[in-house]
């Protein structure tokens, strides 16, 4: 597609740009007899409002990587974790700001978000400034974040709804039997548990041990966090959690769960802390870039150009790897994309494609201005071969320049496989790490065919041609062959761990392998990770490793957002993606409605986990060996 000189490009641009939800174009007097075209927010024109107290509202999800579209900028999407942390660090460093008020309006926060935002809030407090958190309702995740503040404020007649940690595990073997189906799987690693939800009616002793160990650690972390932050004894915390459902107003204060009941304007509290003359700064160092031009045609030229950041001085790259792992191209939340044969983006969520990752890693290796790389992993794993392809590229890159790994919520199975290619691994205390093991198999449909009156005639030529037939379970010889193949993949996985972790995991690797999973704190103790710290800590340490001085380098986020010309080309192309990141899969109305209902019922946080696991399992259509963490873990 030609990008210049075509009148129809302008028409396409006008249609696409003006149809974009949440944005509009306005022409304003530039004060010199001309006009300036700016992109406006529907609620208000972007403006800088300097003040001496920061104001931040957290609602909905936080974006993990860069915005999906380069021309829209971050202002039209959910803020990223790095942007929010950057604003908090701006408050800590600015001599003009006294502190910040954070309004928690039902944010969707995972354990990694809470850890990294809490660390940034602590940096503000360490600078001698105040952090106030306000909400109408605190549920467990928002309350865990509020514990990092100087004061927790609750709206009059608001609620604090804390709970312990509960997990529901669903076992489907009985259902499959009623349907005439049977899961025939092979797994290597007795603690892996990746097949149990399909092959058993309840957990094995090994899987129960794994999950109990994991939940014990997460629960202990929660109690310790509240007890330390609120200056309470652990038993008092347990009692407060049990009683909070019947508490109201002053009961929360007496139980030390909150510091103060407030009105919505917060005036009385904020003036007592910051003084009566303070004003709010809602930007806190973030100034949205305005598209400016003397006429609409020049504005169009700006938008059609590649506005992505260029690397022109020493740079550290952050590569965001989120979702299940598969072959082909990655997909990113918020835009379509084809993930290749694995089709791991089936449910519209992000995915890690080996082809995309290898391209980015090789590009970073060959760019001399890129001095080091942090790979931010949030993945339950997926394809074993795709994980190996990415590991090779990570390892090759680390041979030339340092690669650090930052674990978000999870680097499990294939996600940890990739992590082992890096030089140092950082994780949050509640990150899920490990699950070193492999699994694969098929769903046997012979009895279902009989119930439906379907006759299957099979014709095969050559050895093992019938191994993945849908009618019968594996024969003894087929199972032996699969076990041998899977054990080879498992040994390869162990080799990658040994090469990456060395003697940090001790002499007996089996103590941390065999499918076991650990929290970040446990993984730090057994050597699977090096440092308890978030992305900003990893970047700081990487800069030191590369001998880069503060202010003397840039940080870029990858994959890069899609430019407007690329977006238009994807619309006009013969292989344009289906809506919602469904790749080449088309859904009928009933299927789309079912997915929409499931997403609404589960909520954003649980939906993201569920689609990651389901997307990984869907790869069994084309991938025979998976390195996948099979559980949706909703810690409330």
Coordinates of C-alpha atoms in Angstrom, one line a residue:
X1 CA 0.0 0.0 0.0
X2 CA 1.4 3.4 -0.9
X3 CA 1.4 5.8 2.0
X4 CA 1.6 9.1 0.2
X5 CA -0.2 10.8 -2.7
X6 CA -3.4 8.8 -2.6
X7 CA -6.6 10.7 -2.0
X8 CA -8.3 7.5 -0.8
X9 CA -5.8 7.2 2.0
X10 CA -7.1 10.4 3.4
X11 CA -10.7 9.1 3.2
X12 CA -9.7 5.9 5.0
X13 CA -7.8 7.8 7.6
X14 CA -10.8 10.1 8.2
X15 CA -13.1 7.2 8.6
X16 CA -10.8 5.2 10.9
X17 CA -9.6 8.2 13.0
X18 CA -13.0 9.8 13.5
X19 CA -14.6 6.4 14.3
X20 CA -12.0 5.6 17.0
X21 CA -13.9 5.5 20.3
X22 CA -12.8 8.0 22.9
X23 CA -11.0 10.5 20.5
X24 CA -11.9 13.5 18.4
X25 CA -10.1 16.2 16.5
X26 CA -10.5 19.9 17.2
X27 CA -9.1 23.0 15.4
X28 CA -7.9 25.7 17.7
X29 CA -6.5 29.2 17.1
X30 CA -2.7 29.1 17.4
X31 CA -2.5 32.8 18.3
X32 CA -0.7 33.6 15.0
X33 CA -3.6 33.6 12.6
X34 CA -3.4 29.9 11.9
X35 CA -5.0 26.8 13.3
X36 CA -3.6 24.0 15.4
X37 CA -5.2 20.5 15.1
X38 CA -5.2 18.6 18.4
X39 CA -6.5 15.3 19.5
X40 CA -9.0 15.7 22.3
X41 CA -10.3 13.5 25.0
X42 CA -14.1 13.4 25.0
X43 CA -14.3 14.5 28.6
X44 CA -11.8 17.4 28.5
X45 CA -8.9 18.7 26.5
X46 CA -5.6 17.4 27.7
X47 CA -4.0 20.0 29.9
X48 CA -1.2 20.3 32.4
X49 CA -2.5 21.3 35.8
X50 CA 0.5 22.0 38.0
X51 CA -0.1 21.6 41.7
X52 CA 1.8 20.5 44.8
X53 CA -0.1 17.3 45.7
X54 CA -0.5 14.4 43.3
X55 CA -3.9 13.0 42.5
X56 CA -4.2 9.5 41.0
X57 CA -7.3 7.4 40.2
X58 CA -6.8 3.7 39.6
X59 CA -9.7 1.9 38.0
X60 CA -10.0 -1.2 35.8
X61 CA -7.0 -2.9 34.4
X62 CA -3.4 -1.8 34.0
X63 CA -1.8 -2.3 30.7
X64 CA 1.5 -4.3 30.8
X65 CA 3.2 -3.2 27.7
X66 CA 3.1 -0.2 25.3
X67 CA -0.2 0.9 23.8
X68 CA -1.4 -1.3 20.9
X69 CA -1.6 1.6 18.4
X70 CA 1.2 4.2 17.9
X71 CA -1.0 7.0 16.7
X72 CA -3.4 6.9 19.6
X73 CA -0.9 7.1 22.3
X74 CA -1.3 5.8 25.9
X75 CA -4.0 8.4 26.7
X76 CA -6.7 6.5 24.8
X77 CA -5.9 3.2 26.5
X78 CA -5.6 1.9 30.0
X79 CA -2.4 3.3 31.7
X80 CA 0.5 0.9 31.9
X81 CA 2.1 -0.3 35.1
X82 CA 5.3 1.4 34.1
X83 CA 3.5 4.7 33.5
X84 CA 1.8 4.6 36.9
X85 CA 5.1 3.7 38.6
X86 CA 6.8 6.5 36.7
X87 CA 4.2 9.0 38.0
X88 CA 4.7 7.8 41.6
X89 CA 8.5 8.1 41.3
X90 CA 8.1 11.6 39.9
X91 CA 6.3 12.5 43.1
X92 CA 9.1 11.0 45.2
X93 CA 11.7 13.0 43.2
X94 CA 10.0 16.3 42.7
X95 CA 10.8 19.0 45.3
X96 CA 7.5 20.7 44.5
X97 CA 5.2 17.8 45.5
X98 CA 4.2 17.1 49.1
X99 CA 2.7 13.6 48.4
X100 CA -0.2 11.9 46.7
X101 CA -3.8 10.9 47.1
X102 CA -4.7 7.6 45.4
X103 CA -8.3 6.9 44.7
X104 CA -8.9 3.1 44.3
X105 CA -12.0 2.8 42.1
X106 CA -12.4 -1.0 41.8
X107 CA -9.0 -1.5 40.1
X108 CA -8.2 -4.9 38.7
X109 CA -4.8 -5.6 40.3
X110 CA -2.8 -8.8 40.3
X111 CA -0.1 -9.7 42.7
X112 CA 2.7 -8.3 40.6
X113 CA 0.9 -4.9 40.3
X114 CA 0.4 -4.7 44.0
X115 CA 4.0 -5.5 44.7
X116 CA 5.4 -2.9 42.3
X117 CA 3.0 -0.1 43.1
X118 CA 3.5 -0.7 46.8
X119 CA 7.3 -0.4 46.3
X120 CA 6.8 2.9 44.4
X121 CA 4.5 4.2 47.2
X122 CA 7.2 3.3 49.7
X123 CA 9.7 5.3 47.8
X124 CA 7.5 8.4 48.2
X125 CA 7.3 7.8 51.9
X126 CA 11.0 7.3 52.1
X127 CA 11.4 10.7 50.6
X128 CA 9.5 12.2 53.6
X129 CA 6.2 12.7 51.7
X130 CA 2.7 11.4 52.5
X131 CA 0.7 8.8 50.6
X132 CA -3.1 8.7 51.2
X133 CA -5.3 6.0 49.8
X134 CA -9.1 6.4 49.5
X135 CA -11.9 4.1 48.4
X136 CA -15.6 3.4 48.9
X137 CA -14.9 -0.3 49.0
X138 CA -11.8 -2.3 49.7
X139 CA -11.6 -5.9 48.6
X140 CA -8.5 -8.0 49.1
X141 CA -6.3 -6.8 46.2
X142 CA -7.1 -3.1 46.7
X143 CA -6.6 -3.4 50.4
X144 CA -3.2 -5.1 49.9
X145 CA -2.2 -2.1 47.9
X146 CA -3.7 0.4 50.5
X147 CA -1.4 -1.2 53.1
X148 CA 1.5 0.6 51.5
X149 CA 0.0 4.0 52.3
X150 CA 0.5 6.3 55.3
X151 CA -3.2 6.4 55.8
X152 CA -6.1 4.3 54.6
X153 CA -9.3 6.4 54.1
X154 CA -12.7 4.9 53.8
X155 CA -15.9 6.6 52.6
X156 CA -18.6 6.8 55.3
X157 CA -20.8 3.7 55.0
X158 CA -18.2 2.1 52.8
X159 CA -17.1 -1.5 53.0
X160 CA -14.0 -3.5 53.8
X161 CA -14.5 -7.0 52.4
X162 CA -11.4 -9.1 53.2
X163 CA -11.2 -12.9 52.9
X164 CA -8.6 -15.6 53.3
X165 CA -7.4 -17.4 50.2
X166 CA -9.7 -19.9 48.5
X167 CA -9.2 -21.9 45.3
X168 CA -11.7 -24.1 43.5
X169 CA -10.3 -26.9 41.4
X170 CA -12.5 -28.5 38.8
X171 CA -12.1 -32.1 37.7
X172 CA -13.8 -33.1 34.5
X173 CA -13.2 -36.8 34.1
X174 CA -16.7 -37.7 35.2
X175 CA -18.2 -35.2 32.7
X176 CA -16.1 -36.4 29.9
X177 CA -17.2 -40.0 30.7
X178 CA -20.8 -39.0 30.5
X179 CA -20.1 -37.4 27.1
X180 CA -18.3 -40.4 25.8
X181 CA -14.9 -38.8 26.0
X182 CA -11.7 -39.7 27.7
X183 CA -8.5 -37.8 28.1
X184 CA -5.5 -39.9 27.3
X185 CA -2.4 -37.9 28.5
X186 CA 1.2 -38.5 29.3
X187 CA 3.0 -36.2 31.7
X188 CA 6.6 -36.2 32.9
X189 CA 7.0 -34.8 36.4
X190 CA 5.0 -36.5 39.2
X191 CA 4.0 -33.1 40.7
X192 CA 3.1 -31.5 37.3
X193 CA -0.6 -32.2 37.6
X194 CA -1.2 -30.8 34.1
X195 CA -3.5 -33.7 33.1
X196 CA -5.3 -34.3 36.3
X197 CA -8.3 -31.9 35.7
X198 CA -9.1 -33.9 32.6
X199 CA -8.1 -37.4 33.7
X200 CA -9.1 -37.6 37.4
X201 CA -12.1 -37.0 39.6
X202 CA -10.0 -35.5 42.3
X203 CA -6.4 -34.4 43.0
X204 CA -3.5 -36.8 43.4
X205 CA -1.5 -36.6 46.6
X206 CA 1.4 -35.0 44.7
X207 CA -0.8 -32.3 43.3
X208 CA -2.4 -31.6 46.7
X209 CA 1.0 -31.2 48.2
X210 CA 2.0 -28.7 45.5
X211 CA -1.2 -26.6 45.9
X212 CA -1.1 -26.7 49.7
X213 CA 2.5 -25.5 49.7
X214 CA 1.7 -22.7 47.3
X215 CA -1.4 -21.5 49.1
X216 CA 0.3 -21.7 52.5
X217 CA 2.9 -19.3 51.2
X218 CA 0.4 -16.8 49.7
X219 CA -1.7 -16.8 52.8
X220 CA 1.3 -16.2 55.1
X221 CA 2.4 -13.3 52.9
X222 CA -1.0 -11.7 53.1
X223 CA -1.1 -12.0 56.9
X224 CA 2.4 -10.7 57.2
X225 CA 1.7 -7.7 55.0
X226 CA -1.4 -6.6 56.9
X227 CA 0.1 -7.2 60.3
X228 CA 3.3 -5.2 59.5
X229 CA 1.5 -2.3 57.7
X230 CA -1.3 -1.9 60.3
X231 CA 0.9 -2.7 63.3
X232 CA -1.3 -5.6 64.3
X233 CA -0.6 -9.1 65.7
X234 CA -1.2 -11.9 63.2
X235 CA -4.1 -13.4 65.2
X236 CA -5.7 -9.9 65.3
X237 CA -5.5 -9.8 61.5
X238 CA -7.1 -13.2 61.3
X239 CA -9.9 -12.1 63.6
X240 CA -10.4 -8.8 61.7
X241 CA -10.7 -10.7 58.4
X242 CA -13.4 -13.0 60.0
X243 CA -15.3 -10.0 61.5
X244 CA -15.0 -7.4 58.8
X245 CA -18.2 -8.7 57.0
X246 CA -20.3 -7.6 59.9
X247 CA -18.4 -4.3 60.6
X248 CA -19.6 -0.9 59.8
X249 CA -18.0 2.6 59.9
X250 CA -16.2 3.0 63.3
X251 CA -15.8 -0.7 63.6
X252 CA -13.2 -0.7 60.9
X253 CA -11.3 2.1 62.7
X254 CA -11.4 0.3 66.0
X255 CA -10.2 -2.9 64.3
X256 CA -7.3 -0.9 62.8
X257 CA -8.3 -1.9 59.3
X258 CA -8.7 1.8 58.3
X259 CA -7.4 5.0 59.7
X260 CA -10.3 7.4 59.1
X261 CA -13.8 7.7 57.7
X262 CA -14.1 10.5 55.2
X263 CA -16.5 12.4 53.0
X264 CA -16.1 12.2 49.3
X265 CA -14.4 15.6 49.0
X266 CA -11.6 14.5 51.4
X267 CA -11.2 18.2 52.3
X268 CA -11.0 17.9 56.0
X269 CA -8.3 15.1 55.9
X270 CA -6.2 16.5 53.0
X271 CA -6.1 20.0 54.4
X272 CA -5.0 18.7 57.8
X273 CA -2.1 16.9 56.1
X274 CA -1.1 19.1 53.2
X275 CA -2.4 22.5 54.3
X276 CA -5.3 24.6 53.0
X277 CA -3.5 26.2 50.1
X278 CA -2.6 23.0 48.2
X279 CA -3.7 22.2 44.7
X280 CA -3.8 18.8 42.9
X281 CA -1.4 17.8 40.1
X282 CA -3.2 15.2 38.0
X283 CA -0.4 14.7 35.5
X284 CA 2.6 14.1 37.8
X285 CA 5.2 14.3 35.0
X286 CA 3.1 12.7 32.3
X287 CA 2.3 15.2 29.5
X288 CA 0.3 13.6 26.6
X289 CA 1.8 14.3 23.3
X290 CA -0.4 16.6 21.2
X291 CA -0.5 16.1 17.4
X292 CA -0.1 19.6 16.0
X293 CA -0.2 21.0 12.5
X294 CA -1.0 24.1 10.6
X295 CA -3.6 22.3 8.5
X296 CA -5.4 18.9 8.4
X297 CA -3.2 17.6 5.5
X298 CA -0.1 18.1 7.5
X299 CA -1.8 16.5 10.5
X300 CA -2.6 13.5 8.3
X301 CA 1.1 13.3 7.2
X302 CA 2.1 13.3 10.9
X303 CA -0.3 10.5 11.7
X304 CA 0.7 8.4 8.6
X305 CA 4.4 8.6 9.6
X306 CA 6.1 6.1 11.8
X307 CA 5.9 8.0 15.1
X308 CA 7.4 5.1 17.2
X309 CA 10.5 6.0 19.2
X310 CA 13.8 5.6 17.5
X311 CA 17.0 4.4 19.2
X312 CA 19.6 7.0 18.9
X313 CA 21.6 6.7 22.2
X314 CA 22.3 4.0 24.8
X315 CA 19.1 2.2 25.5
X316 CA 17.7 -0.5 27.6
X317 CA 14.8 -2.5 26.1
X318 CA 11.9 -4.0 28.0
X319 CA 10.3 -6.9 26.0
X320 CA 6.8 -7.8 27.3
X321 CA 6.0 -11.5 26.9
X322 CA 2.5 -12.1 28.1
X323 CA 0.1 -15.0 27.6
X324 CA 0.4 -18.6 26.4
X325 CA 3.4 -19.5 24.3
X326 CA 2.9 -20.8 20.7
X327 CA 4.5 -20.9 17.3
X328 CA 4.0 -18.0 14.9
X329 CA 3.2 -14.4 15.6
X330 CA 2.4 -12.8 19.0
X331 CA -0.9 -11.2 19.7
X332 CA -1.4 -8.1 21.9
X333 CA -4.4 -7.1 23.9
X334 CA -6.4 -4.5 22.2
X335 CA -5.5 -5.4 18.6
X336 CA -5.9 -8.4 16.4
X337 CA -3.1 -10.6 15.2
X338 CA -2.4 -14.1 14.0
X339 CA -0.5 -16.4 16.3
X340 CA 0.3 -19.1 13.8
X341 CA -0.5 -22.7 14.0
X342 CA -1.0 -22.7 17.7
X343 CA -3.6 -20.0 17.5
X344 CA -3.0 -19.1 21.2
X345 CA -4.8 -15.8 20.7
X346 CA -8.1 -17.6 20.1
X347 CA -9.9 -15.9 23.0
X348 CA -8.8 -12.4 22.2
X349 CA -6.1 -12.2 24.9
X350 CA -2.4 -11.6 24.5
X351 CA -0.1 -14.4 23.4
X352 CA 3.6 -15.0 23.0
X353 CA 4.6 -16.1 19.5
X354 CA 8.0 -17.6 19.0
X355 CA 8.4 -16.0 15.5
X356 CA 7.7 -12.5 16.9
X357 CA 9.9 -13.0 20.0
X358 CA 12.9 -14.3 18.0
X359 CA 12.7 -11.4 15.6
X360 CA 12.7 -8.8 18.5
X361 CA 15.5 -10.6 20.4
X362 CA 17.7 -10.9 17.3
X363 CA 17.1 -7.2 16.5
X364 CA 18.1 -6.2 20.0
X365 CA 21.2 -8.4 19.8
X366 CA 22.3 -6.7 16.6
X367 CA 21.6 -3.1 17.6
X368 CA 24.8 -1.8 19.3
X369 CA 22.9 1.1 21.0
X370 CA 20.8 -1.5 22.9
X371 CA 23.1 -2.2 25.9
X372 CA 20.8 -4.6 27.8
X373 CA 17.4 -6.2 27.8
X374 CA 14.7 -7.0 30.4
X375 CA 12.2 -9.6 29.4
X376 CA 9.0 -9.2 31.4
X377 CA 7.3 -12.6 31.5
X378 CA 3.7 -13.2 32.5
X379 CA 2.9 -16.6 31.1
X380 CA 1.6 -20.1 32.1
X381 CA 3.7 -21.6 29.3
X382 CA 2.4 -23.5 26.3
X383 CA 4.2 -25.1 23.3
X384 CA 7.5 -26.8 24.3
X385 CA 9.1 -26.3 20.9
X386 CA 8.1 -22.7 20.8
X387 CA 9.6 -22.2 24.3
X388 CA 12.8 -23.8 23.1
X389 CA 13.0 -21.5 20.1
X390 CA 12.6 -18.5 22.3
X391 CA 15.1 -19.8 24.9
X392 CA 17.7 -20.2 22.1
X393 CA 17.3 -16.6 21.1
X394 CA 17.4 -15.3 24.7
X395 CA 20.5 -17.4 25.4
X396 CA 22.2 -16.0 22.2
X397 CA 21.4 -12.5 23.2
X398 CA 22.7 -12.9 26.7
X399 CA 26.0 -14.1 25.3
X400 CA 26.5 -10.7 23.7
X401 CA 24.8 -8.3 26.2
X402 CA 23.0 -8.9 29.6
X403 CA 19.5 -10.2 29.7
X404 CA 17.5 -9.9 32.9
X405 CA 14.2 -11.5 33.5
X406 CA 11.3 -9.8 35.4
X407 CA 8.5 -12.2 36.4
X408 CA 5.0 -10.6 36.6
X409 CA 2.2 -12.8 38.0
X410 CA 3.6 -16.0 36.6
X411 CA 6.5 -17.6 34.8
X412 CA 5.4 -21.2 34.9
X413 CA 6.4 -24.2 32.8
X414 CA 7.3 -22.8 29.4
X415 CA 7.3 -19.3 30.9
X416 CA 10.1 -20.4 33.3
X417 CA 11.8 -22.3 30.4
X418 CA 12.3 -18.9 28.7
X419 CA 13.4 -17.3 31.9
X420 CA 16.3 -19.7 32.3
X421 CA 17.9 -18.1 29.2
X422 CA 18.4 -14.9 31.2
X423 CA 21.3 -13.9 33.4
X424 CA 19.3 -12.8 36.5
X425 CA 15.7 -13.5 37.4
X426 CA 13.5 -11.1 39.5
X427 CA 10.1 -11.9 40.9
X428 CA 7.4 -10.5 43.2
X429 CA 6.9 -12.4 46.5
X430 CA 3.5 -13.7 45.2
X431 CA 4.7 -14.6 41.7
X432 CA 4.2 -18.2 40.6
X433 CA 7.4 -19.8 39.4
X434 CA 8.5 -23.2 38.3
X435 CA 6.3 -26.1 37.0
X436 CA 9.3 -27.7 35.3
X437 CA 7.7 -30.6 33.5
X438 CA 5.9 -31.5 30.2
X439 CA 2.6 -33.0 29.2
X440 CA 0.7 -34.0 26.1
X441 CA -1.9 -36.3 24.8
X442 CA -5.4 -36.4 23.2
X443 CA -9.1 -36.6 23.9
X444 CA -10.4 -40.0 22.9
X445 CA -13.9 -39.6 21.2
X446 CA -14.8 -43.2 20.3
X447 CA -17.6 -43.6 22.8
X448 CA -19.1 -40.2 21.8
X449 CA -19.0 -41.3 18.1
X450 CA -21.0 -44.4 19.1
X451 CA -23.6 -42.4 21.0
X452 CA -24.1 -40.1 18.0
X453 CA -24.2 -43.0 15.5
X454 CA -21.0 -41.9 13.8
X455 CA -18.9 -44.6 12.2
X456 CA -15.2 -43.9 11.8
X457 CA -13.1 -45.9 9.3
X458 CA -9.3 -45.4 9.7
X459 CA -6.7 -46.0 7.0
X460 CA -3.0 -45.7 7.8
X461 CA 0.3 -46.3 6.2
X462 CA 3.6 -46.6 8.0
X463 CA 4.6 -46.7 11.7
X464 CA 2.9 -44.5 14.2
X465 CA 0.5 -43.1 11.6
X466 CA -2.4 -43.9 13.9
X467 CA -0.9 -42.7 17.2
X468 CA -3.2 -39.6 17.5
X469 CA -6.4 -41.1 16.2
X470 CA -9.5 -39.8 17.9
X471 CA -11.2 -43.2 18.4
X472 CA -9.0 -45.2 20.7
X473 CA -6.6 -44.6 23.6
X474 CA -2.9 -45.0 23.0
X475 CA -1.7 -48.6 22.6
X476 CA 1.1 -49.8 24.9
X477 CA 3.7 -49.4 22.2
X478 CA 2.4 -45.9 21.4
X479 CA 2.4 -44.8 25.0
X480 CA 6.0 -46.1 25.4
X481 CA 7.1 -44.0 22.4
X482 CA 5.3 -41.0 23.8
X483 CA 6.9 -41.4 27.2
X484 CA 10.4 -41.7 25.6
X485 CA 9.7 -38.5 23.5
X486 CA 8.3 -36.5 26.5
X487 CA 11.2 -37.6 28.7
X488 CA 13.6 -36.3 26.1
X489 CA 11.8 -32.9 26.2
X490 CA 11.8 -33.0 30.0
X491 CA 15.6 -33.7 30.1
X492 CA 16.1 -30.8 27.7
X493 CA 14.0 -28.6 30.0
X494 CA 16.2 -29.6 32.9
X495 CA 19.3 -28.9 30.9
X496 CA 18.1 -25.4 30.2
X497 CA 17.5 -24.9 33.9
X498 CA 21.0 -26.2 34.8
X499 CA 22.7 -24.0 32.2
X500 CA 20.8 -20.9 33.3
X501 CA 20.8 -21.4 37.0
X502 CA 24.0 -23.3 37.6
X503 CA 24.7 -24.2 41.2
X504 CA 22.1 -21.6 42.4
X505 CA 19.5 -24.4 42.6
X506 CA 21.7 -26.8 44.5
X507 CA 23.0 -30.2 43.5
X508 CA 19.7 -32.1 43.3
X509 CA 17.6 -30.4 40.7
X510 CA 14.7 -32.8 41.2
X511 CA 13.9 -31.0 44.5
X512 CA 12.6 -28.1 42.5
X513 CA 11.6 -29.9 39.3
X514 CA 9.0 -32.7 38.6
X515 CA 6.3 -30.0 38.0
X516 CA 6.6 -28.3 41.4
X517 CA 5.5 -24.7 41.7
X518 CA 6.6 -22.1 44.1
X519 CA 5.8 -18.5 45.1
X520 CA 8.4 -15.9 44.4
X521 CA 9.6 -16.0 48.0
X522 CA 10.0 -19.7 48.0
X523 CA 11.7 -19.6 44.6
X524 CA 14.2 -17.1 46.0
X525 CA 15.0 -19.5 48.8
X526 CA 15.5 -22.5 46.5
X527 CA 17.4 -20.7 43.8
X528 CA 14.9 -20.5 41.0
X529 CA 15.0 -16.7 41.2
X530 CA 17.7 -14.4 42.3
X531 CA 16.0 -11.3 43.6
X532 CA 12.7 -10.3 45.1
X533 CA 12.0 -7.1 43.1
X534 CA 9.9 -5.7 40.3
X535 CA 10.5 -4.4 36.8
X536 CA 11.9 -1.1 38.0
X537 CA 14.4 -2.8 40.2
X538 CA 15.5 -5.1 37.4
X539 CA 16.0 -2.0 35.1
X540 CA 18.0 -0.2 37.8
X541 CA 20.3 -3.2 38.3
X542 CA 20.6 -3.8 34.6
X543 CA 21.7 -0.2 34.1
X544 CA 24.3 -0.7 36.7
X545 CA 25.4 -3.9 35.0
X546 CA 25.8 -2.0 31.8
X547 CA 27.6 0.9 33.6
X548 CA 24.9 3.4 32.4
X549 CA 24.5 6.7 34.4
X550 CA 21.1 8.0 35.4
X551 CA 19.8 10.3 32.6
X552 CA 22.3 8.9 30.1
X553 CA 20.1 6.3 28.6
X554 CA 16.6 5.6 27.3
X555 CA 14.2 2.8 28.0
X556 CA 11.9 1.4 25.3
X557 CA 9.0 -1.0 25.5
X558 CA 8.5 -3.8 23.0
X559 CA 6.7 -5.1 20.9
X560 CA 6.3 -1.7 19.3
X561 CA 2.8 -0.4 18.8
X562 CA 1.2 -0.7 15.4
X563 CA 1.4 2.4 13.2
X564 CA -1.6 3.9 11.4
X565 CA -0.4 2.8 8.0
X566 CA 0.2 -0.7 9.3
X567 CA -3.3 -0.8 10.8
X568 CA -4.9 0.3 7.6
X569 CA -2.9 -2.2 5.6
X570 CA -4.1 -4.9 8.1
X571 CA -7.7 -3.8 7.3
X572 CA -7.2 -3.9 3.6
X573 CA -5.1 -7.0 3.5
X574 CA -6.4 -10.4 2.4
X575 CA -5.7 -11.9 5.8
X576 CA -7.2 -9.2 8.0
X577 CA -7.7 -10.4 11.5
X578 CA -11.1 -11.2 12.9
X579 CA -12.5 -8.8 15.5
X580 CA -11.1 -8.9 19.0
X581 CA -7.8 -10.6 18.2
X582 CA -9.4 -13.9 17.0
X583 CA -6.8 -14.5 14.3
X584 CA -8.2 -16.6 11.5
X585 CA -11.0 -18.0 13.6
X586 CA -14.5 -16.7 12.9
X587 CA -17.2 -17.0 15.5
X588 CA -20.9 -17.1 14.9
X589 CA -23.3 -15.0 16.9
X590 CA -24.0 -17.6 19.5
X591 CA -20.3 -18.4 20.1
X592 CA -19.4 -14.8 20.4
X593 CA -22.2 -14.2 22.9
X594 CA -21.1 -17.2 24.9
X595 CA -17.5 -15.8 25.1
X596 CA -18.8 -12.4 26.0
X597 CA -21.0 -13.8 28.8
X598 CA -18.1 -15.9 30.1
X599 CA -15.9 -12.8 30.2
X600 CA -18.5 -10.8 32.0
X601 CA -19.1 -13.5 34.6
X602 CA -15.4 -14.2 35.3
X603 CA -14.3 -10.6 35.3
X604 CA -11.1 -9.2 33.7
X605 CA -8.6 -10.7 36.1
X606 CA -9.9 -14.3 36.1
X607 CA -10.8 -14.1 32.3
X608 CA -7.2 -13.3 31.5
X609 CA -5.9 -16.3 33.4
X610 CA -8.6 -18.7 32.1
X611 CA -8.0 -17.7 28.4
X612 CA -4.2 -18.1 28.9
X613 CA -4.6 -21.7 30.1
X614 CA -7.4 -22.5 27.6
X615 CA -5.4 -21.0 24.8
X616 CA -2.4 -23.1 25.8
X617 CA -4.5 -26.3 25.9
X618 CA -5.9 -25.5 22.4
X619 CA -2.5 -26.0 21.0
X620 CA -2.9 -29.8 21.4
X621 CA -4.5 -29.6 18.0
X622 CA -1.1 -28.9 16.4
X623 CA 1.5 -29.2 19.3
X624 CA 2.0 -32.6 20.8
X625 CA 4.2 -31.6 23.8
X626 CA 3.2 -28.8 26.1
X627 CA 5.1 -27.1 28.9
X628 CA 2.0 -25.6 30.5
X629 CA 0.8 -24.6 34.0
X630 CA -2.8 -25.9 33.8
X631 CA -4.5 -24.1 36.7
X632 CA -6.6 -20.9 36.9
X633 CA -5.6 -19.6 40.3
X634 CA -7.9 -16.9 41.5
X635 CA -6.6 -15.7 44.8
X636 CA -9.2 -13.4 46.4

